[in-house]
C-alpha positions as a Python dict, from the first residue, in 0.01 Angstrom:
ca = {
    (1, 'X'): (0, 0, 0),
    (2, 'X'): (-348, 130, -27),
    (3, 'X'): (-613, -41, -188),
    (4, 'X'): (-843, 165, -469),
    (5, 'X'): (-1228, 58, -491),
    (6, 'X'): (-1468, 317, -741),
    (7, 'X'): (-1752, 404, -610),
    (8, 'X'): (-1961, 110, -688),
    (9, 'X'): (-1674, -101, -483),
    (10, 'X'): (-1761, 158, -202),
    (11, 'X'): (-1774, -5, 173),
    (12, 'X'): (-2062, 131, 233),
    (13, 'X'): (-2068, 371, 563),
    (14, 'X'): (-2314, 668, 541),
    (15, 'X'): (-2073, 883, 380),
    (16, 'X'): (-2005, 667, 96),
    (17, 'X'): (-2372, 653, 73),
    (18, 'X'): (-2466, 1014, 70),
    (19, 'X'): (-2182, 1017, -240),
    (20, 'X'): (-2368, 715, -410),
    (21, 'X'): (-2686, 863, -374),
    (22, 'X'): (-2547, 1198, -519),
    (23, 'X'): (-2395, 1050, -831),
    (24, 'X'): (-2070, 1205, -740),
    (25, 'X'): (-1737, 1107, -885),
    (26, 'X'): (-1563, 982, -590),
    (27, 'X'): (-1247, 689, -508),
    (28, 'X'): (-1280, 482, -206),
    (29, 'X'): (-970, 409, -15),
    (30, 'X'): (-909, 155, 231),
    (31, 'X'): (-556, 87, 449),
    (32, 'X'): (-462, -183, 751),
    (33, 'X'): (-529, 109, 1033),
    (34, 'X'): (-285, 85, 1295),
    (35, 'X'): (-383, 199, 1647),
    (36, 'X'): (-108, 327, 1799),
    (37, 'X'): (24, 508, 1521),
    (38, 'X'): (4, 860, 1661),
    (39, 'X'): (-226, 1058, 1392),
    (40, 'X'): (-529, 918, 1232),
    (41, 'X'): (-415, 1158, 946),
    (42, 'X'): (-108, 1133, 881),
    (43, 'X'): (-89, 768, 899),
    (44, 'X'): (-352, 805, 638),
    (45, 'X'): (-151, 989, 410),
    (46, 'X'): (148, 762, 477),
    (47, 'X'): (-51, 433, 368),
    (48, 'X'): (-212, 589, 76),
    (49, 'X'): (123, 737, -43),
    (50, 'X'): (-84, 1064, -65),
    (51, 'X'): (76, 1418, 29),
    (52, 'X'): (-43, 1549, 369),
    (53, 'X'): (-141, 1845, 183),
    (54, 'X'): (-417, 1659, 15),
    (55, 'X'): (-576, 1463, 285),
    (56, 'X'): (-751, 1686, 490),
    (57, 'X'): (-905, 1572, 898),
    (58, 'X'): (-1242, 1646, 990),
    (59, 'X'): (-1232, 1846, 1372),
    (60, 'X'): (-1588, 1932, 1506),
    (61, 'X'): (-1609, 2231, 1747),
    (62, 'X'): (-1794, 2427, 1982),
    (63, 'X'): (-1855, 2780, 1815),
    (64, 'X'): (-2060, 3016, 2102),
    (65, 'X'): (-2267, 2675, 2188),
    (66, 'X'): (-2345, 2523, 1825),
    (67, 'X'): (-2121, 2216, 1695),
    (68, 'X'): (-1915, 2338, 1390),
    (69, 'X'): (-1708, 2145, 1123),
    (70, 'X'): (-1382, 2198, 1024),
    (71, 'X'): (-1179, 2054, 792),
    (72, 'X'): (-841, 2124, 740),
    (73, 'X'): (-501, 1954, 625),
    (74, 'X'): (-358, 1687, 872),
    (75, 'X'): (-19, 1860, 857),
    (76, 'X'): (-167, 2187, 983),
    (77, 'X'): (-407, 2244, 1277),
    (78, 'X'): (-710, 2462, 1304),
    (79, 'X'): (-770, 2766, 1396),
    (80, 'X'): (-1037, 2797, 1628),
    (81, 'X'): (-1051, 3193, 1647),
    (82, 'X'): (-1077, 3178, 1222),
    (83, 'X'): (-1321, 2884, 1240),
    (84, 'X'): (-1513, 3093, 1463),
    (85, 'X'): (-1537, 3443, 1189),
    (86, 'X'): (-1610, 3186, 939),
    (87, 'X'): (-1935, 3133, 1057),
    (88, 'X'): (-1971, 3428, 1206),
    (89, 'X'): (-1935, 3353, 1563),
    (90, 'X'): (-1697, 3472, 1880),
    (91, 'X'): (-1573, 3205, 2087),
    (92, 'X'): (-1447, 2882, 1908),
    (93, 'X'): (-1350, 2543, 2140),
    (94, 'X'): (-1287, 2164, 2006),
    (95, 'X'): (-1589, 2000, 2094),
    (96, 'X'): (-1655, 1728, 2362),
    (97, 'X'): (-1525, 1349, 2149),
    (98, 'X'): (-1788, 1212, 2324),
    (99, 'X'): (-2050, 1474, 2176),
    (100, 'X'): (-1897, 1454, 1844),
    (101, 'X'): (-1915, 1133, 1803),
    (102, 'X'): (-2295, 1103, 1946),
    (103, 'X'): (-2411, 1414, 1695),
    (104, 'X'): (-2216, 1284, 1395),
    (105, 'X'): (-2237, 916, 1408),
    (106, 'X'): (-1919, 846, 1334),
    (107, 'X'): (-1600, 781, 1628),
    (108, 'X'): (-1272, 977, 1675),
    (109, 'X'): (-1008, 954, 1339),
    (110, 'X'): (-1300, 832, 1141),
    (111, 'X'): (-1546, 1130, 1175),
    (112, 'X'): (-1653, 1231, 771),
    (113, 'X'): (-1775, 1541, 657),
    (114, 'X'): (-2044, 1419, 484),
    (115, 'X'): (-2324, 1167, 591),
    (116, 'X'): (-2342, 1302, 944),
    (117, 'X'): (-2602, 1198, 1173),
    (118, 'X'): (-2723, 1541, 1288),
    (119, 'X'): (-2569, 1752, 909),
    (120, 'X'): (-2365, 2032, 1083),
    (121, 'X'): (-2271, 2368, 980),
    (122, 'X'): (-1873, 2283, 789),
    (123, 'X'): (-1604, 2522, 705),
    (124, 'X'): (-1318, 2385, 474),
    (125, 'X'): (-979, 2490, 469),
    (126, 'X'): (-959, 2733, 142),
    (127, 'X'): (-611, 2528, 91),
    (128, 'X'): (-833, 2276, -43),
    (129, 'X'): (-867, 2482, -355),
    (130, 'X'): (-566, 2424, -507),
    (131, 'X'): (-547, 2080, -519),
    (132, 'X'): (-808, 1856, -789),
    (133, 'X'): (-878, 1616, -530),
    (134, 'X'): (-866, 1587, -176),
    (135, 'X'): (-896, 1264, 75),
    (136, 'X'): (-1107, 1263, 374),
    (137, 'X'): (-1263, 1020, 601),
    (138, 'X'): (-1484, 775, 449),
    (139, 'X'): (-1699, 729, 831),
    (140, 'X'): (-1398, 488, 1015),
    (141, 'X'): (-1088, 432, 1047),
    (142, 'X'): (-920, 344, 756),
    (143, 'X'): (-1113, 416, 518),
    (144, 'X'): (-1026, 764, 343),
    (145, 'X'): (-1217, 868, 18),
    (146, 'X'): (-1067, 1117, -240),
    (147, 'X'): (-1303, 1392, -432),
    (148, 'X'): (-1274, 1714, -564),
    (149, 'X'): (-1271, 1992, -272),
    (150, 'X'): (-1608, 2151, -489),
    (151, 'X'): (-1800, 1823, -503),
    (152, 'X'): (-1738, 1815, -68),
    (153, 'X'): (-1827, 2183, -35),
    (154, 'X'): (-2170, 2140, -248),
    (155, 'X'): (-2197, 1818, -74),
    (156, 'X'): (-2192, 1960, 299),
    (157, 'X'): (-2290, 2340, 239),
    (158, 'X'): (-1966, 2402, 329),
    (159, 'X'): (-1774, 2776, 302),
    (160, 'X'): (-1401, 2791, 218),
    (161, 'X'): (-1219, 3032, 412),
    (162, 'X'): (-862, 3024, 568),
    (163, 'X'): (-937, 2832, 897),
    (164, 'X'): (-570, 2615, 888),
    (165, 'X'): (-286, 2662, 1094),
    (166, 'X'): (84, 2613, 927),
}
């Protein structure tokens, strides 16, 4: 069962610090991370008892030589061609994991679109609009933050575009 904490009791990751500093309305969900689980995102959805369509994963891609963040539902995958198009690029490939970790300041499986060491261009799958709130990583494995897609888009200067696949 996931533990819930209001923002006043947040875990103090760069993501939750950024949310608190912005005065955003959010909820932190903590759960015991199982390193043997095959999918960080699906594990989060199961642990929190939330529909996987509302839990979004943060993926870092290289678009024409620049790192770009794609935020898509954990039940699907990132459409690299659509991500490139959403930022006016031509080609996209998944970024080297070590480079993504160094650039964002987070570890794989805990990369948050918020509070990154270097602010990257961010694209959120437009399916997020169909939910009042969505969950994204709060900056470490076993910690998610729930907030409105509009707040996430505002705080990350993101565009919403159809970048997810089934």
